Short mmCIF file of C-alpha atoms in Angstrom, two decimals:
data_model
loop_
_atom_site.label_atom_id
_atom_site.label_comp_id
_atom_site.label_asym_id
_atom_site.label_seq_id
_atom_site.Cartn_x
_atom_site.Cartn_y
_atom_site.Cartn_z
CA MET A 1 -9.82 -26.69 -18.50
CA ARG A 2 -7.10 -24.36 -17.11
CA LYS A 3 -6.38 -20.70 -17.51
CA VAL A 4 -3.70 -18.37 -16.25
CA VAL A 5 -5.22 -15.36 -14.67
CA VAL A 6 -4.00 -11.97 -13.48
CA PRO A 7 -5.24 -9.75 -10.70
CA GLY A 8 -8.58 -8.23 -11.66
CA GLU A 9 -9.35 -10.81 -14.35
CA LEU A 10 -12.70 -12.56 -14.30
CA VAL A 11 -12.42 -16.09 -13.06
CA SER A 12 -16.07 -17.24 -13.13
CA GLU A 13 -19.61 -16.37 -12.51
CA LYS A 14 -19.78 -19.35 -10.18
CA LYS A 15 -18.33 -19.52 -6.66
CA VAL A 16 -14.52 -19.93 -6.69
CA GLU A 17 -12.30 -21.71 -4.18
CA GLY A 18 -9.33 -19.42 -3.80
CA PRO A 19 -8.31 -15.74 -3.53
CA VAL A 20 -11.07 -13.83 -5.43
CA TYR A 21 -13.43 -11.04 -4.80
CA GLU A 22 -16.91 -10.56 -5.86
CA ASP A 23 -18.41 -7.79 -7.83
CA ASP A 24 -22.00 -7.84 -9.10
CA GLY A 25 -22.26 -11.68 -9.03
CA LYS A 26 -18.90 -12.22 -10.73
CA TYR A 27 -15.66 -13.47 -9.22
CA TYR A 28 -12.41 -11.68 -10.05
CA SER A 29 -8.86 -12.98 -9.25
CA LEU A 30 -6.91 -11.15 -6.52
CA ILE A 31 -3.67 -12.86 -7.73
CA TYR A 32 -1.43 -14.06 -10.60
CA GLY A 33 -2.69 -17.66 -10.52
CA LEU A 34 -3.93 -20.76 -12.35
CA ALA A 35 -7.72 -21.23 -12.44
CA THR A 36 -8.89 -24.85 -12.91
CA TYR A 37 -12.44 -25.50 -14.12
CA GLU A 38 -13.74 -29.09 -13.39
CA GLY A 39 -17.48 -29.12 -14.01
CA GLU A 40 -19.15 -27.02 -11.22
CA ARG A 41 -15.85 -26.84 -9.20
CA VAL A 42 -13.62 -23.76 -9.94
CA LYS A 43 -10.25 -23.56 -8.07
CA LEU A 44 -7.65 -20.82 -8.07
CA ILE A 45 -4.19 -21.22 -6.86
CA PRO A 46 -1.31 -18.77 -6.88
CA LEU A 47 1.46 -19.36 -9.35
CA GLU A 48 4.19 -17.47 -7.29
CA GLY A 49 4.28 -15.66 -4.05
CA ARG A 50 5.47 -15.70 -0.49
CA TYR A 51 4.51 -18.21 2.06
CA MET A 52 1.64 -17.28 4.30
CA PRO A 53 1.41 -19.45 7.34
CA LYS A 54 -1.68 -21.55 8.10
CA PRO A 55 -2.51 -23.68 11.20
CA GLY A 56 -1.52 -27.29 10.49
CA ASP A 57 1.16 -26.55 8.02
CA LEU A 58 4.52 -28.39 8.34
CA VAL A 59 7.34 -25.90 7.97
CA ILE A 60 11.08 -26.08 7.94
CA GLY A 61 12.68 -23.39 9.89
CA VAL A 62 15.97 -22.05 10.92
CA VAL A 63 16.36 -20.91 14.69
CA GLN A 64 17.25 -17.33 14.66
CA GLU A 65 17.45 -16.32 18.21
CA ALA A 66 16.82 -17.70 21.70
CA ARG A 67 14.71 -15.62 23.93
CA PHE A 68 13.52 -16.00 27.51
CA PHE A 69 10.12 -17.26 26.36
CA GLY A 70 11.42 -19.47 23.64
CA TYR A 71 12.86 -19.27 20.17
CA LEU A 72 12.35 -16.97 17.13
CA VAL A 73 12.46 -19.11 13.96
CA ASP A 74 12.95 -17.95 10.38
CA ILE A 75 10.21 -19.70 8.33
CA ARG A 76 10.85 -17.91 5.08
CA SER A 77 7.69 -15.79 5.33
CA PRO A 78 6.96 -12.08 6.11
CA TYR A 79 6.12 -13.30 9.64
CA THR A 80 8.54 -14.77 12.09
CA GLY A 81 7.79 -18.14 13.75
CA VAL A 82 7.70 -18.33 17.48
CA LEU A 83 8.37 -21.53 19.34
CA MET A 84 7.52 -21.24 22.97
CA ALA A 85 9.82 -22.89 25.47
CA ASN A 86 7.00 -25.03 26.84
CA GLU A 87 6.40 -26.71 23.40
CA THR A 88 9.60 -28.67 23.63
CA ARG A 89 11.95 -30.48 25.93
CA GLU A 90 14.93 -29.87 23.75
CA LYS A 91 17.17 -26.94 23.78
CA PHE A 92 17.95 -25.37 20.44
CA THR A 93 20.68 -22.81 19.45
CA GLU A 94 20.93 -20.18 16.66
CA GLY A 95 21.35 -21.88 13.32
CA ASP A 96 19.60 -25.10 14.15
CA VAL A 97 17.41 -26.46 11.38
CA ILE A 98 13.98 -27.72 12.62
CA SER A 99 10.81 -28.90 11.30
CA ALA A 100 7.74 -27.89 13.15
CA LYS A 101 3.98 -27.62 12.76
CA VAL A 102 2.12 -24.24 12.64
CA LYS A 103 -0.11 -24.25 15.69
CA THR A 104 -1.84 -20.88 15.52
CA VAL A 105 -1.53 -17.58 13.81
CA ASP A 106 -2.93 -14.58 15.65
CA GLU A 107 -4.38 -11.35 14.42
CA VAL A 108 -1.15 -9.63 14.50
CA LYS A 109 0.42 -12.41 12.57
CA ASN A 110 2.53 -13.99 15.27
CA VAL A 111 3.06 -17.51 14.08
CA PHE A 112 3.17 -20.03 16.96
CA LEU A 113 4.92 -23.32 16.21
CA THR A 114 4.77 -26.69 17.93
CA SER A 115 6.21 -30.25 17.75
CA PRO A 116 9.66 -29.22 16.75
CA ARG A 117 12.14 -31.77 15.56
CA ARG A 118 15.84 -31.00 15.04
CA LEU A 119 16.97 -31.98 11.43
CA GLU A 120 20.61 -33.11 11.57
CA GLY A 121 22.82 -33.05 8.51
CA GLY A 122 21.48 -33.06 5.03
CA ARG A 123 20.72 -30.25 2.75
CA ILE A 124 17.99 -27.67 2.32
CA ILE A 125 16.75 -26.16 -0.99
CA GLU A 126 14.22 -23.49 -1.25
CA ILE A 127 11.44 -23.42 -3.84
CA ILE A 128 8.40 -21.33 -4.48
CA PRO A 129 5.84 -22.22 -1.84
CA ALA A 130 3.11 -22.21 -4.48
CA LYS A 131 4.73 -25.25 -6.09
CA VAL A 132 4.98 -27.36 -2.96
CA PRO A 133 1.70 -29.18 -3.51
CA ARG A 134 3.10 -30.42 -6.80
CA VAL A 135 6.27 -31.64 -5.17
CA ILE A 136 4.22 -33.60 -2.64
CA GLY A 137 1.71 -34.84 -5.24
CA LYS A 138 -1.90 -36.20 -4.78
CA LYS A 139 -1.74 -38.38 -1.65
CA LYS A 140 1.88 -37.82 -1.44
CA SER A 141 2.43 -39.75 -4.65
CA MET A 142 5.30 -37.64 -6.08
CA VAL A 143 7.44 -37.34 -2.94
CA LEU A 144 6.95 -41.08 -1.97
CA MET A 145 8.07 -42.06 -5.55
CA MET A 146 11.09 -39.91 -5.32
CA LYS A 147 12.00 -41.36 -1.92
CA GLN A 148 11.43 -44.93 -3.19
CA LEU A 149 13.49 -44.53 -6.32
CA THR A 150 16.45 -42.86 -4.61
CA GLY A 151 16.49 -43.86 -0.96
CA VAL A 152 16.92 -40.21 0.01
CA GLN A 153 15.06 -38.87 3.01
CA ILE A 154 12.86 -35.97 1.88
CA LEU A 155 10.88 -33.61 4.06
CA VAL A 156 8.74 -31.03 2.17
CA GLY A 157 7.85 -27.90 4.17
CA SER A 158 4.79 -25.92 3.13
CA ASN A 159 6.96 -22.78 3.32
CA GLY A 160 8.92 -23.95 0.26
CA ARG A 161 11.86 -25.44 2.02
CA VAL A 162 12.71 -29.07 1.34
CA TRP A 163 15.08 -30.96 3.63
CA LEU A 164 17.03 -33.86 2.11
CA ARG A 165 19.54 -36.32 3.53
CA GLY A 166 21.35 -39.26 1.70
CA PRO A 167 24.28 -40.03 -0.41
CA TRP A 168 25.59 -37.03 -2.30
CA GLU A 169 24.90 -38.13 -5.84
CA LYS A 170 21.41 -39.30 -5.03
CA MET A 171 20.65 -36.04 -3.23
CA SER A 172 21.91 -34.06 -6.17
CA LYS A 173 19.49 -36.07 -8.51
CA VAL A 174 16.55 -35.42 -6.18
CA ILE A 175 17.36 -31.68 -6.12
CA GLU A 176 17.41 -31.61 -9.84
CA ALA A 177 14.09 -33.50 -10.00
CA ILE A 178 12.57 -31.07 -7.52
CA LEU A 179 13.66 -27.95 -9.55
CA MET A 180 12.22 -29.58 -12.54
CA ILE A 181 8.87 -30.07 -10.83
CA GLU A 182 9.08 -26.35 -9.79
CA ARG A 183 9.64 -25.27 -13.40
CA GLU A 184 7.09 -27.53 -15.01
CA ALA A 185 4.48 -27.65 -12.14
CA HIS A 186 1.80 -26.37 -14.40
CA THR A 187 2.14 -29.05 -17.09
CA THR A 188 0.69 -32.63 -17.28
CA GLY A 189 2.49 -35.94 -17.38
CA LEU A 190 5.11 -34.60 -14.90
CA THR A 191 5.11 -37.56 -12.69
CA ASP A 192 6.00 -39.86 -15.46
CA ARG A 193 8.85 -37.64 -16.60
CA ILE A 194 10.24 -37.40 -13.12
CA ARG A 195 10.08 -41.16 -12.68
CA GLU A 196 11.93 -41.52 -15.95
CA PHE A 197 14.55 -38.98 -15.00
CA LEU A 198 15.20 -40.63 -11.61
CA GLU A 199 15.24 -44.15 -12.99
CA GLY A 200 17.73 -43.05 -15.76
CA GLU A 201 21.44 -43.07 -15.29
CA GLY A 202 23.06 -40.07 -13.64
CA MET B 1 -0.57 45.35 -23.44
CA SER B 2 -1.10 42.99 -26.33
CA LEU B 3 -0.77 39.31 -25.67
CA GLU B 4 2.56 39.26 -27.45
CA ASP B 5 3.89 42.06 -25.25
CA GLU B 6 2.74 40.26 -22.05
CA VAL B 7 4.51 37.11 -23.10
CA ARG B 8 7.75 38.85 -24.01
CA LYS B 9 7.70 40.55 -20.61
CA LEU B 10 7.29 37.32 -18.69
CA LEU B 11 9.87 35.67 -20.87
CA SER B 12 12.42 38.27 -19.90
CA GLU B 13 11.54 38.14 -16.32
CA ASN B 14 11.99 34.42 -16.19
CA VAL B 15 15.16 33.78 -14.40
CA LYS B 16 15.59 30.19 -15.46
CA LYS B 17 16.42 29.67 -19.15
CA ALA B 18 13.47 29.46 -21.39
CA GLY B 19 12.98 25.79 -21.12
CA PRO B 20 9.71 23.75 -21.29
CA ARG B 21 8.51 24.61 -17.75
CA ALA B 22 8.89 28.25 -18.56
CA LEU B 23 6.53 28.13 -21.62
CA ARG B 24 3.77 26.39 -19.63
CA ALA B 25 4.13 28.53 -16.60
CA ILE B 26 4.04 31.69 -18.57
CA ALA B 27 1.09 30.66 -20.67
CA ARG B 28 -0.69 29.50 -17.53
CA LYS B 29 -0.04 32.69 -15.71
CA ILE B 30 -1.56 34.88 -18.43
CA ALA B 31 -4.67 32.61 -18.78
CA GLU B 32 -5.16 32.68 -15.06
CA GLU B 33 -4.89 36.40 -14.92
CA LYS B 34 -7.45 36.69 -17.73
CA GLY B 35 -9.62 33.98 -16.15
CA ASP B 36 -9.93 32.21 -19.51
CA PRO B 37 -8.40 28.82 -20.23
CA ASN B 38 -8.63 29.42 -24.05
CA VAL B 39 -5.98 32.06 -23.72
CA TYR B 40 -3.55 29.36 -22.52
CA THR B 41 -3.23 27.95 -26.06
CA GLU B 42 -2.86 31.35 -27.67
CA ALA B 43 -0.30 32.53 -25.09
CA PHE B 44 1.69 29.22 -25.42
CA LYS B 45 1.71 29.58 -29.22
CA VAL B 46 3.01 33.12 -28.96
CA ALA B 47 5.71 32.04 -26.58
CA ALA B 48 6.81 29.15 -28.66
CA ARG B 49 7.04 31.29 -31.78
CA ILE B 50 9.12 33.92 -30.03
CA LEU B 51 11.53 31.22 -28.80
CA GLY B 52 11.68 29.74 -32.28
CA ARG B 53 10.38 26.36 -31.23
CA PRO B 54 9.77 24.19 -34.20
CA LYS B 55 6.54 22.56 -35.02
CA LEU B 56 5.82 19.21 -33.39
CA ILE B 57 3.07 18.18 -35.75
CA VAL B 58 3.48 18.36 -39.44
CA ASP B 59 0.72 17.24 -41.86
CA GLY B 60 -0.98 15.42 -39.06
CA LYS B 61 2.12 13.35 -38.19
CA ARG B 62 4.24 13.66 -35.10
CA ILE B 63 8.00 14.14 -35.14
CA ASP B 64 8.55 10.55 -34.82
CA GLY B 65 6.05 9.70 -37.58
CA ARG B 66 3.17 8.53 -35.37
CA SER B 67 -0.33 9.59 -35.63
CA PRO B 68 -2.09 11.25 -32.58
CA ASP B 69 -3.58 8.09 -31.19
CA GLU B 70 -0.52 5.81 -31.73
CA LEU B 71 1.52 4.37 -28.92
CA ARG B 72 5.27 4.13 -29.30
CA THR B 73 7.13 1.06 -30.13
CA PRO B 74 8.61 -1.14 -29.02
CA LEU B 75 6.26 -1.69 -26.06
CA ARG B 76 7.50 -4.84 -24.41
CA ILE B 77 7.44 -6.15 -20.78
CA GLU B 78 9.50 -9.04 -19.55
CA VAL B 79 8.59 -10.63 -16.20
CA GLY B 80 10.98 -12.10 -13.60
CA VAL B 81 14.26 -10.47 -14.78
CA LEU B 82 15.70 -10.32 -11.27
CA SER B 83 15.93 -13.83 -9.76
CA ARG B 84 16.69 -12.43 -6.24
CA ALA B 85 13.69 -10.24 -6.16
CA ASP B 86 10.19 -11.50 -5.15
CA GLY B 87 8.86 -9.95 -8.31
CA SER B 88 10.45 -7.99 -11.13
CA ALA B 89 9.81 -6.58 -14.60
CA LEU B 90 11.71 -4.90 -17.42
CA ILE B 91 9.81 -2.59 -19.63
CA GLU B 92 10.84 -1.20 -22.87
CA TRP B 93 8.58 1.55 -24.15
CA GLY B 94 9.80 3.63 -26.99
CA LYS B 95 13.37 4.50 -25.93
CA ASN B 96 12.51 4.03 -22.26
CA LYS B 97 14.18 1.13 -20.58
CA ILE B 98 13.20 0.68 -16.84
CA VAL B 99 13.70 -2.20 -14.41
CA VAL B 100 11.46 -2.72 -11.39
CA GLY B 101 12.26 -5.04 -8.44
CA VAL B 102 9.74 -5.78 -5.72
CA TYR B 103 10.66 -7.17 -2.34
CA GLY B 104 8.11 -8.24 0.14
CA PRO B 105 5.93 -8.38 2.06
CA ARG B 106 8.65 -8.36 4.61
CA PRO B 107 8.73 -7.10 8.14
CA CYS B 108 8.73 -3.31 8.25
CA ILE B 109 11.94 -1.91 9.31
CA PRO B 110 12.46 0.51 11.05
CA LYS B 111 9.87 -0.93 13.44
CA HIS B 112 8.53 2.44 14.53
CA GLU B 113 7.31 3.08 10.96
CA ALA B 114 5.37 -0.10 10.91
CA ASN B 115 1.50 0.17 10.64
CA PRO B 116 -0.13 -2.53 12.80
CA TYR B 117 -3.21 -2.63 10.53
CA ARG B 118 -1.72 -2.84 7.18
CA ALA B 119 1.45 -3.06 5.01
CA LEU B 120 3.26 -0.06 3.84
CA VAL B 121 4.37 0.39 0.24
CA LYS B 122 7.82 2.00 0.02
CA ALA B 123 8.72 2.91 -3.55
CA ARG B 124 12.09 4.43 -4.79
CA TYR B 125 12.24 5.78 -8.32
CA ASN B 126 15.87 6.47 -9.44
CA MET B 127 17.41 7.47 -12.69
CA ALA B 128 20.75 5.96 -13.60
CA PRO B 129 23.50 8.43 -14.15
CA PHE B 130 23.65 7.38 -17.89
CA SER B 131 19.93 7.51 -18.47
CA THR B 132 19.72 10.76 -20.40
CA PRO B 133 21.46 11.86 -23.48
CA GLU B 134 22.43 15.12 -21.69
CA GLU B 135 24.93 15.49 -19.06
CA ARG B 136 25.54 12.61 -16.59
CA ILE B 137 22.95 12.80 -13.80
CA ARG B 138 24.51 13.10 -10.43
CA PRO B 139 23.50 10.11 -8.22
CA GLY B 140 21.06 10.66 -5.46
CA PRO B 141 17.43 11.74 -5.07
CA THR B 142 16.11 14.77 -6.69
CA ARG B 143 12.80 16.61 -5.90
CA ARG B 144 11.31 15.02 -9.08
CA SER B 145 12.36 11.47 -8.12
CA VAL B 146 11.03 11.93 -4.62
CA GLU B 147 7.75 13.17 -6.14
CA ILE B 148 7.52 10.17 -8.52
CA SER B 149 8.39 7.70 -5.75
CA LYS B 150 5.59 9.20 -3.65
CA LEU B 151 3.00 9.01 -6.44
CA LEU B 152 4.02 5.36 -7.17
CA GLU B 153 3.33 4.68 -3.52
CA GLU B 154 -0.03 6.24 -3.50
CA ALA B 155 -1.16 4.71 -6.80
CA LEU B 156 -0.01 1.22 -5.85
CA SER B 157 -1.48 1.51 -2.30
CA SER B 158 -4.92 2.07 -3.79
CA VAL B 159 -4.95 -1.34 -5.44
CA ILE B 160 -3.00 -3.67 -3.18
CA LEU B 161 -4.81 -5.52 -0.37
CA LEU B 162 -2.52 -4.01 2.25
CA GLU B 163 -4.67 -5.25 5.22
CA GLU B 164 -3.53 -8.76 4.44
CA PHE B 165 -0.01 -7.97 5.72
CA PRO B 166 -0.16 -5.96 8.91
CA GLY B 167 3.11 -4.64 10.09
CA ALA B 168 4.85 -5.51 6.79
CA GLN B 169 6.43 -3.44 4.05
CA ILE B 170 6.37 -3.95 0.24
CA GLU B 171 9.46 -2.31 -1.34
CA VAL B 172 9.28 -1.20 -5.00
CA TYR B 173 12.56 -0.17 -6.54
CA VAL B 174 12.41 1.55 -9.97
CA GLU B 175 15.68 2.09 -11.82
CA VAL B 176 15.50 4.01 -15.04
CA LEU B 177 18.24 2.82 -17.32
CA GLN B 178 17.23 4.96 -20.27
CA SER B 179 14.77 7.79 -20.25
CA ASP B 180 12.81 9.28 -23.22
CA GLY B 181 9.57 10.80 -21.64
CA GLY B 182 6.84 9.03 -19.91
CA THR B 183 8.97 7.26 -17.33
CA ARG B 184 6.54 7.70 -14.58
CA VAL B 185 3.87 5.94 -16.30
CA ALA B 186 6.11 3.23 -17.64
CA SER B 187 7.41 2.68 -14.01
CA LEU B 188 3.93 2.24 -12.75
CA THR B 189 2.89 -0.12 -15.47
CA ALA B 190 6.04 -2.27 -14.88
CA ALA B 191 5.61 -2.11 -11.08
CA SER B 192 2.15 -3.35 -11.29
CA VAL B 193 3.37 -6.39 -13.19
CA ALA B 194 6.31 -7.05 -10.89
CA LEU B 195 3.90 -6.84 -7.88
CA ALA B 196 1.65 -9.55 -9.62
CA GLN B 197 4.52 -11.77 -10.02
CA ALA B 198 5.57 -11.38 -6.46
CA GLY B 199 2.13 -12.94 -5.58
CA ILE B 200 0.95 -9.79 -3.88
CA PRO B 201 -2.90 -9.74 -3.96
CA MET B 202 -4.42 -6.81 -5.86
CA LEU B 203 -7.81 -5.64 -7.19
CA ASP B 204 -6.47 -5.31 -10.62
CA LEU B 205 -3.34 -4.40 -12.54
CA ILE B 206 -2.65 -0.72 -13.10
CA SER B 207 -2.21 0.53 -16.62
CA ALA B 208 -0.66 3.85 -17.15
CA VAL B 209 -0.03 6.16 -20.17
CA ALA B 210 0.54 9.91 -20.74
CA VAL B 211 -1.67 11.93 -22.86
CA GLY B 212 -1.11 15.57 -23.77
CA LYS B 213 -1.64 18.45 -26.10
CA VAL B 214 0.89 19.27 -28.78
CA ASP B 215 0.49 21.98 -31.34
CA GLY B 216 -3.15 22.34 -30.41
CA GLN B 217 -3.72 18.54 -30.90
CA ILE B 218 -4.62 15.98 -28.29
CA VAL B 219 -2.09 13.08 -28.52
CA ILE B 220 -1.25 9.95 -26.68
CA ASP B 221 2.04 8.67 -25.32
CA LEU B 222 4.28 11.79 -25.40
CA ASN B 223 7.97 11.19 -26.17
CA LYS B 224 10.57 13.35 -24.56
CA ASP B 225 10.37 16.20 -26.93
CA GLU B 226 6.60 16.30 -26.87
CA ASP B 227 6.66 16.19 -23.14
CA ASN B 228 9.26 18.99 -22.92
CA TRP B 229 7.89 21.32 -25.64
CA GLY B 230 4.11 20.47 -25.80
CA GLU B 231 1.38 22.50 -24.17
CA VAL B 232 -0.04 19.93 -21.88
CA ASP B 233 1.36 16.75 -20.31
CA MET B 234 -1.23 14.55 -18.59
CA PRO B 235 0.00 11.28 -17.20
CA LEU B 236 -2.76 8.94 -15.91
CA ALA B 237 -3.32 5.46 -14.74
CA ILE B 238 -6.53 3.21 -14.64
CA LEU B 239 -7.71 -0.04 -13.22
CA PRO B 240 -8.49 -1.66 -16.45
CA ARG B 241 -11.48 -3.65 -15.25
CA THR B 242 -13.56 -0.73 -14.09
CA ARG B 243 -11.62 2.09 -15.94
CA GLU B 244 -11.31 3.86 -12.52
CA LEU B 245 -8.58 6.47 -12.38
CA VAL B 246 -5.94 5.76 -9.66
CA PHE B 247 -3.45 8.37 -10.78
CA LEU B 248 -3.82 11.72 -12.69
CA GLN B 249 -1.49 14.78 -13.07
CA THR B 250 -1.73 17.61 -15.28
CA ASP B 251 0.91 20.10 -16.39
CA GLY B 252 -0.57 22.85 -18.46
CA LEU B 253 -4.20 23.94 -18.96
CA LEU B 254 -7.07 22.23 -20.75
CA THR B 255 -10.54 23.31 -21.46
CA LYS B 256 -13.28 20.99 -20.21
CA GLU B 257 -13.81 19.53 -23.70
CA GLU B 258 -10.16 19.07 -24.27
CA TYR B 259 -9.82 17.28 -20.90
CA LYS B 260 -12.66 14.89 -21.71
CA GLU B 261 -11.05 14.15 -25.17
CA ALA B 262 -7.78 13.58 -23.52
CA LEU B 263 -9.14 11.29 -20.85
CA LYS B 264 -11.02 9.20 -23.44
CA LEU B 265 -7.81 8.85 -25.51
CA GLY B 266 -5.83 8.07 -22.33
CA ILE B 267 -8.21 5.31 -21.30
CA LYS B 268 -8.17 3.80 -24.76
CA GLY B 269 -4.32 3.78 -24.68
CA ALA B 270 -4.12 2.40 -21.14
CA LEU B 271 -6.31 -0.54 -22.18
CA GLN B 272 -3.76 -1.33 -24.95
CA ILE B 273 -1.13 -1.26 -22.35
CA TYR B 274 -3.09 -3.65 -20.23
CA GLU B 275 -2.99 -6.21 -23.06
CA VAL B 276 0.76 -6.01 -23.10
CA GLN B 277 0.84 -6.42 -19.29
CA LYS B 278 -1.40 -9.38 -19.38
CA GLU B 279 0.41 -11.05 -22.25
CA ALA B 280 3.70 -10.70 -20.48
CA LEU B 281 2.46 -12.41 -17.37
CA LYS B 282 0.53 -15.21 -19.13
CA ARG B 283 3.36 -15.91 -21.60
CA ARG B 284 5.48 -17.32 -18.64
CA TYR B 285 3.07 -20.22 -18.22
CA MET B 286 2.19 -21.30 -21.68
CA LEU B 287 -0.19 -24.23 -21.14
#
């Protein structure tokens, strides 16, 4: 059972996994989100909203500035990513597109990145971060299927950026598929519809 | 001096033309001098009669045909009208048409304004030059728009979890495209929805409505004429879940009983607004 909720709306009288607050034994949503009720488990995920970095996330960033300590990286979040020079042997320049892992986020929300890899060529599209899990799919099923059916390299960043590289027509098709997922993320039967779309002519 | 004479005297002393503010100010002055709020209504009636102001309620119906507890129509909210904003909403409420765009949380610029413990809400309320039927409004902030911007910031700050975004700012831009009374409550209502769409964590939505007193009767959702020529204008906003007030202003004087009645009617109206807000947000994701 699923329900769209707005801030302040009652989600459940049982414990909820997700952004809620408790008042007098009941749990109320802090966000505009989708609540799913599966037996005893109640989960709440945001429907929209900016990316908030978490340790372990894979993000796709654009190098903004080189400093003496390292690099400032735009990760499409209210907070800028910081790649310390000692995290990498490579030298980057402004405008480089990289993938990186979020190492830590401190109390003043400095986001420290690690394991950077330069991404050459290809294209980047931006989607709502809340929809990223749907683009990846359970156990990566969705993104693996897209890669398999089209041969396009796809890297999905938790920050809502997706990097693709491949022949132009194939890339365009994948982009359309991803935008479709973004639009219909809350529906069922999506995986099959995407498969049909990608297998069809284009 | 009789009440009538006092009123005439103050009217003639009034430098500005005898517009709406003058009526309330004069009635208030006299009531305060006498130390009796009941005098307010009387003095107001006298002033209105002298100025030849027509009746606003006839046979129990207001000038636009509504009953005292009826909200204006249409009352519609559309979410996500600005694709480049993080959150946005368009509200049509009576003849009001207002667009709200929300940007953020983003890094606070200028840096010296940033608060290291929480995000700052920066709101800007602006009326388009073509928004009123009278003369074209000259662009730029006015004292009124600065006041409304500030109260939007304060009301919204009371409900957003600002501590989640230290050093950031959340910008709320309100553009009034067409105005017909009650734009501050319509702006607050729409801003709350736009913030929700932007994914900003809040304790609740904010539902706002204006109540007032017109021709001695407590009414809800004042239109422009009622706002300008009525005795009391009282815009308010609540958190629908707990019915707590997060915003309240009063222009005019009410007795304690009148205030209670107005508040009750206002909360009832605000809860109706809440249903419209909820429906606008939920309608985007029809399951």
